[in-house]
Each structure stands twice: as C-alpha cells, then as structure tokens.
PDB file of C-alpha atoms in Angstrom:
ATOM      1  CA  MET A   3     -92.213 -98.042-253.304  1.00  0.00           C
ATOM      2  CA  VAL A   4     -94.936 -96.878-250.922  1.00  0.00           C
ATOM      3  CA  LYS A   5     -97.579 -98.847-252.826  1.00  0.00           C
ATOM      4  CA  ARG A   6     -95.470-102.011-252.583  1.00  0.00           C
ATOM      5  CA  SER A   7     -94.903-101.393-248.897  1.00  0.00           C
ATOM      6  CA  MET A   8     -98.649-101.073-248.250  1.00  0.00           C
ATOM      7  CA  GLU A   9     -99.349-104.210-250.319  1.00  0.00           C
ATOM      8  CA  ASP A  10     -96.805-106.071-248.169  1.00  0.00           C
ATOM      9  CA  GLU A  11     -98.470-104.696-245.039  1.00  0.00           C
ATOM     10  CA  PHE A  12    -101.845-105.876-246.339  1.00  0.00           C
ATOM     11  CA  GLU A  13    -100.442-109.365-246.932  1.00  0.00           C
ATOM     12  CA  ASN A  14     -98.969-109.413-243.414  1.00  0.00           C
ATOM     13  CA  ILE A  15    -102.290-108.388-241.874  1.00  0.00           C
ATOM     14  CA  CYS A  16    -104.166-111.042-243.875  1.00  0.00           C
ATOM     15  CA  ALA A  17    -101.705-113.734-242.781  1.00  0.00           C
ATOM     16  CA  PHE A  18    -101.959-112.596-239.162  1.00  0.00           C
ATOM     17  CA  VAL A  19    -105.773-112.701-239.302  1.00  0.00           C
ATOM     18  CA  GLN A  20    -105.765-116.147-240.890  1.00  0.00           C
ATOM     19  CA  GLU A  21    -103.523-117.413-238.091  1.00  0.00           C
ATOM     20  CA  GLY A  22    -106.211-116.374-235.623  1.00  0.00           C
ATOM     21  CA  TRP A  23    -104.731-113.255-234.027  1.00  0.00           C
ATOM     22  CA  GLY A  24    -103.221-115.401-231.330  1.00  0.00           C
ATOM     23  CA  GLY A  25    -106.692-116.380-230.113  1.00  0.00           C
ATOM     24  CA  ALA A  26    -108.383-112.968-230.412  1.00  0.00           C
ATOM     25  CA  ARG A  27    -110.556-113.699-233.453  1.00  0.00           C
ATOM     26  CA  ASP A  28    -113.198-111.072-232.697  1.00  0.00           C
ATOM     27  CA  THR A  29    -110.701-108.203-232.777  1.00  0.00           C
ATOM     28  CA  THR A  30    -111.089-105.425-235.327  1.00  0.00           C
ATOM     29  CA  SER A  31    -107.957-104.188-237.070  1.00  0.00           C
ATOM     30  CA  VAL A  32    -107.242-100.988-238.936  1.00  0.00           C
ATOM     31  CA  SER A  33    -104.256-100.006-241.027  1.00  0.00           C
ATOM     32  CA  SER A  34    -104.120 -96.803-243.035  1.00  0.00           C
ATOM     33  CA  LEU A  35    -101.536 -94.764-244.891  1.00  0.00           C
ATOM     34  CA  ASP A  36    -102.063 -91.255-246.191  1.00  0.00           C
ATOM     35  CA  ILE A  37     -99.395 -89.746-248.460  1.00  0.00           C
ATOM     36  CA  GLN A  38     -99.375 -85.978-248.963  1.00  0.00           C
ATOM     37  CA  VAL A  39     -97.234 -84.212-251.528  1.00  0.00           C
ATOM     38  CA  ARG A  40     -95.865 -81.220-249.639  1.00  0.00           C
ATOM     39  CA  ARG A  41     -93.728 -79.942-252.509  1.00  0.00           C
ATOM     40  CA  ALA A  42     -93.084 -81.098-256.062  1.00  0.00           C
ATOM     41  CA  ASP A  43     -90.976 -79.015-258.398  1.00  0.00           C
ATOM     42  CA  SER A  44     -87.633 -79.041-260.218  1.00  0.00           C
ATOM     43  CA  VAL A  45     -85.778 -78.832-256.885  1.00  0.00           C
ATOM     44  CA  VAL A  46     -87.410 -81.417-254.620  1.00  0.00           C
ATOM     45  CA  LEU A  47     -90.219 -83.882-254.177  1.00  0.00           C
ATOM     46  CA  SER A  48     -91.211 -83.857-250.510  1.00  0.00           C
ATOM     47  CA  LEU A  49     -93.724 -86.398-249.221  1.00  0.00           C
ATOM     48  CA  LEU A  50     -95.420 -86.753-245.858  1.00  0.00           C
ATOM     49  CA  SER A  51     -96.628 -90.199-244.877  1.00  0.00           C
ATOM     50  CA  ASP A  52     -99.162 -90.436-242.082  1.00  0.00           C
ATOM     51  CA  SER A  53     -99.848 -93.999-241.019  1.00  0.00           C
ATOM     52  CA  TYR A  54    -102.006 -95.596-238.367  1.00  0.00           C
ATOM     53  CA  ALA A  55    -102.304 -99.216-237.345  1.00  0.00           C
ATOM     54  CA  ASP A  56    -104.442-100.806-234.667  1.00  0.00           C
ATOM     55  CA  PHE A  57    -104.434-104.567-234.533  1.00  0.00           C
ATOM     56  CA  GLY A  58    -106.762-104.832-231.562  1.00  0.00           C
ATOM     57  CA  MET A  59    -104.100-103.983-229.025  1.00  0.00           C
ATOM     58  CA  ILE A  60    -104.740-101.514-226.229  1.00  0.00           C
ATOM     59  CA  TYR A  61    -103.133 -98.620-228.148  1.00  0.00           C
ATOM     60  CA  GLY A  62    -102.900 -97.999-231.882  1.00  0.00           C
ATOM     61  CA  VAL A  63     -99.666 -96.876-233.480  1.00  0.00           C
ATOM     62  CA  HIS A  64     -99.588 -93.536-235.286  1.00  0.00           C
ATOM     63  CA  ALA A  65     -96.491 -92.499-237.239  1.00  0.00           C
ATOM     64  CA  ILE A  66     -95.714 -89.395-239.262  1.00  0.00           C
ATOM     65  CA  ASN A  67     -92.685 -89.413-241.514  1.00  0.00           C
ATOM     66  CA  GLY A  68     -91.350 -87.009-244.096  1.00  0.00           C
ATOM     67  CA  THR A  69     -89.172 -88.008-247.031  1.00  0.00           C
ATOM     68  CA  THR A  70     -87.624 -85.486-249.393  1.00  0.00           C
ATOM     69  CA  TYR A  71     -85.989 -86.368-252.697  1.00  0.00           C
ATOM     70  CA  ASP A  72     -83.672 -84.320-254.890  1.00  0.00           C
ATOM     71  CA  SER A  73     -85.637 -83.925-258.132  1.00  0.00           C
ATOM     72  CA  GLN A  74     -82.513 -84.062-260.277  1.00  0.00           C
ATOM     73  CA  THR A  75     -80.838 -87.145-258.773  1.00  0.00           C
ATOM     74  CA  GLY A  76     -83.734 -88.947-257.096  1.00  0.00           C
ATOM     75  CA  GLN A  77     -81.619 -89.279-253.957  1.00  0.00           C
ATOM     76  CA  VAL A  78     -83.174 -88.870-250.510  1.00  0.00           C
ATOM     77  CA  LEU A  79     -82.131 -85.601-248.899  1.00  0.00           C
ATOM     78  CA  GLU A  80     -81.072 -85.648-245.274  1.00  0.00           C
ATOM     79  CA  LEU A  81     -81.887 -82.750-242.962  1.00  0.00           C
ATOM     80  CA  SER A  82     -78.185 -81.859-242.913  1.00  0.00           C
ATOM     81  CA  ASP A  83     -78.332 -81.420-246.718  1.00  0.00           C
ATOM     82  CA  VAL A  84     -80.912 -78.668-246.259  1.00  0.00           C
ATOM     83  CA  ILE A  85     -79.913 -77.030-242.947  1.00  0.00           C
ATOM     84  CA  LYS A  86     -76.213 -76.413-242.490  1.00  0.00           C
ATOM     85  CA  ASP A  87     -76.500 -74.791-239.035  1.00  0.00           C
ATOM     86  CA  MET A  88     -78.971 -76.531-236.711  1.00  0.00           C
ATOM     87  CA  GLU A  89     -78.136 -74.366-233.701  1.00  0.00           C
ATOM     88  CA  PRO A  90     -80.966 -71.800-234.124  1.00  0.00           C
ATOM     89  CA  VAL A  91     -83.571 -74.376-235.231  1.00  0.00           C
ATOM     90  CA  PRO A  92     -84.887 -75.532-231.808  1.00  0.00           C
ATOM     91  CA  ALA A  93     -85.636 -71.956-230.724  1.00  0.00           C
ATOM     92  CA  LEU A  94     -87.340 -71.190-234.058  1.00  0.00           C
ATOM     93  CA  VAL A  95     -89.432 -74.360-233.802  1.00  0.00           C
ATOM     94  CA  GLU A  96     -90.412 -73.617-230.199  1.00  0.00           C
ATOM     95  CA  GLN A  97     -91.363 -70.063-231.152  1.00  0.00           C
ATOM     96  CA  GLU A  98     -93.578 -71.389-233.959  1.00  0.00           C
ATOM     97  CA  LEU A  99     -95.141 -74.045-231.711  1.00  0.00           C
ATOM     98  CA  ASN A 100     -95.947 -71.391-229.102  1.00  0.00           C
ATOM     99  CA  ARG A 101     -98.035 -69.583-231.729  1.00  0.00           C
ATOM    100  CA  HIS A 102    -100.325 -72.605-231.966  1.00  0.00           C
ATOM    101  CA  MET A 103    -100.306 -74.152-228.514  1.00  0.00           C
ATOM    102  CA  TRP A 104    -100.140 -73.046-224.932  1.00  0.00           C
ATOM    103  CA  ALA A 105     -96.571 -73.251-223.608  1.00  0.00           C
ATOM    104  CA  GLY A 106     -97.937 -75.132-220.582  1.00  0.00           C
ATOM    105  CA  ASP A 107     -98.758 -78.054-222.885  1.00  0.00           C
ATOM    106  CA  PHE A 108     -95.062 -78.879-223.218  1.00  0.00           C
ATOM    107  CA  SER A 109     -93.849 -81.686-220.963  1.00  0.00           C
ATOM    108  CA  TYR A 110     -91.260 -79.349-219.414  1.00  0.00           C
ATOM    109  CA  ASP A 111     -89.243 -76.217-220.174  1.00  0.00           C
ATOM    110  CA  GLY A 112     -86.528 -76.978-222.692  1.00  0.00           C
ATOM    111  CA  VAL A 113     -88.277 -80.045-224.170  1.00  0.00           C
ATOM    112  CA  VAL A 114     -87.909 -78.766-227.757  1.00  0.00           C
ATOM    113  CA  ALA A 115     -84.180 -78.121-227.361  1.00  0.00           C
ATOM    114  CA  ASP A 116     -83.763 -81.537-225.700  1.00  0.00           C
ATOM    115  CA  TYR A 117     -85.685 -83.215-228.519  1.00  0.00           C
ATOM    116  CA  PHE A 118     -83.321 -81.814-231.156  1.00  0.00           C
ATOM    117  CA  ARG A 119     -80.261 -82.490-228.989  1.00  0.00           C
ATOM    118  CA  ASN A 120     -81.219 -86.107-228.203  1.00  0.00           C
ATOM    119  CA  THR A 121     -82.838 -87.223-231.467  1.00  0.00           C
ATOM    120  CA  PRO A 122     -80.517 -88.400-234.229  1.00  0.00           C
ATOM    121  CA  MET A 123     -80.861 -86.308-237.395  1.00  0.00           C
ATOM    122  CA  VAL A 124     -82.319 -89.302-239.259  1.00  0.00           C
ATOM    123  CA  GLY A 125     -84.999 -89.577-236.552  1.00  0.00           C
ATOM    124  CA  ILE A 126     -86.322 -86.049-237.021  1.00  0.00           C
ATOM    125  CA  SER A 127     -89.413 -85.990-239.228  1.00  0.00           C
ATOM    126  CA  TRP A 128     -89.579 -83.062-241.636  1.00  0.00           C
ATOM    127  CA  THR A 129     -90.659 -81.963-245.097  1.00  0.00           C
ATOM    128  CA  LEU A 130     -89.397 -79.219-247.348  1.00  0.00           C
ATOM    129  CA  ASP A 131     -92.440 -77.157-248.270  1.00  0.00           C
ATOM    130  CA  TYR A 132     -92.801 -74.200-250.630  1.00  0.00           C
ATOM    131  CA  ASN A 133     -92.503 -71.628-247.834  1.00  0.00           C
ATOM    132  CA  GLY A 134     -90.175 -73.366-245.353  1.00  0.00           C
ATOM    133  CA  LEU A 135     -89.404 -76.559-243.471  1.00  0.00           C
ATOM    134  CA  THR A 136     -92.130 -78.276-241.507  1.00  0.00           C
ATOM    135  CA  PHE A 137     -91.165 -80.418-238.524  1.00  0.00           C
ATOM    136  CA  TYR A 138     -93.503 -83.140-237.270  1.00  0.00           C
ATOM    137  CA  PHE A 139     -93.600 -84.370-233.681  1.00  0.00           C
ATOM    138  CA  GLY A 140     -95.503 -87.445-232.591  1.00  0.00           C
ATOM    139  CA  GLU A 141     -97.777 -87.622-229.615  1.00  0.00           C
ATOM    140  CA  GLY A 142     -95.648 -87.607-226.485  1.00  0.00           C
ATOM    141  CA  ASP A 143     -92.537 -86.212-228.192  1.00  0.00           C
ATOM    142  CA  LEU A 144     -92.975 -82.699-226.793  1.00  0.00           C
ATOM    143  CA  ALA A 145     -96.164 -82.744-224.759  1.00  0.00           C
ATOM    144  CA  GLU A 146     -97.922 -85.169-222.470  1.00  0.00           C
ATOM    145  CA  GLU A 147     -99.776 -88.058-224.096  1.00  0.00           C
ATOM    146  CA  GLY A 148    -103.273 -87.012-225.113  1.00  0.00           C
ATOM    147  CA  ASN A 149    -102.250 -83.650-226.571  1.00  0.00           C
ATOM    148  CA  GLY A 150    -101.812 -85.177-230.026  1.00  0.00           C
ATOM    149  CA  PRO A 151     -99.026 -84.611-232.514  1.00  0.00           C
ATOM    150  CA  GLN A 152     -97.558 -81.162-233.174  1.00  0.00           C
ATOM    151  CA  THR A 153     -96.192 -79.499-236.311  1.00  0.00           C
ATOM    152  CA  ALA A 154     -94.138 -76.380-236.786  1.00  0.00           C
ATOM    153  CA  THR A 155     -93.280 -74.696-240.076  1.00  0.00           C
ATOM    154  CA  VAL A 156     -90.163 -72.563-239.971  1.00  0.00           C
ATOM    155  CA  SER A 157     -90.255 -70.151-242.886  1.00  0.00           C
ATOM    156  CA  PHE A 158     -87.290 -69.690-245.180  1.00  0.00           C
ATOM    157  CA  ALA A 159     -87.072 -66.102-243.942  1.00  0.00           C
TER     158      ALA A 159
END
C-alpha cells in the first residue's frame, strides 16, 4: 500500500514537472518517505512513516504518521483500542518531553494538555513499540516553529 502510494506520488510529481511547475522550471523538488518498523510480532505491526516534500515552495512539508495493525486481523488499531483512559496521558507525555527538552521551549504552559484536548484521536500520531507508546508531534504542534518535531515514549509501566 505504501509502495503504491509512493509510486502514485512519483507519477504526480513527474506530471507536475512536465507541465512546467506553473512557470518555475528551474525549481528543485524533493519528495521522500522513510518507513520504520517500530514493532512487529504476533500482537501488532506498528509502522512509522516520515515523509518530506518540497516542490520549490517557500517551505517544505514534513509529516510523521504512525499506523498500527492488529497482527491477527490486519485491521488498523485506533488509539482508543490501545488506551482506554486518556486522562493521565497528557501529563505523562509532558513529563517525558521535559526529560528531553527545556520546558521553556513549549509555546505556552498547558500546550500538551491542550493538544490532546483539541486534537481528534485520529489526528494524534503514535506507534505501539516494544516498551510503550510513542507519540509524535510535528514542528509547531507544541513548541515554536524552528524547534523541530518532538517525540515522547510513555512506557507500559
């Protein structure tokens, strides 16, 4: 599925280039996709896709997305299938983030709690790893632009 998606993306880029980029023929473009297997066993297959595209615009687009499949059924697992009580999660994530970044890097106090409160469950990027759940936040989600993306692994314990 991912391979087909990237082949489609390649075809789209080629068509766009052949049409002349809307007049910007000397523009360089980049499109990449990195897939990491975060966990693969009899319980789940959890994949992290890290993609970047820059079609000569002012800013490139970077996206990180996790997809976790039930190994027995092949069905995509939702976050609510794995975590039944989300209430303690924002505090656990913030605590983990504070181990790796200065708290002053956050956009404002309470940004992690607001992110979880205001982001639909399907919009939260996560993977189920061997030792816990890892949450992925894009640049600007929790901290000012320029601080890069953040990740936080909350252990099963």
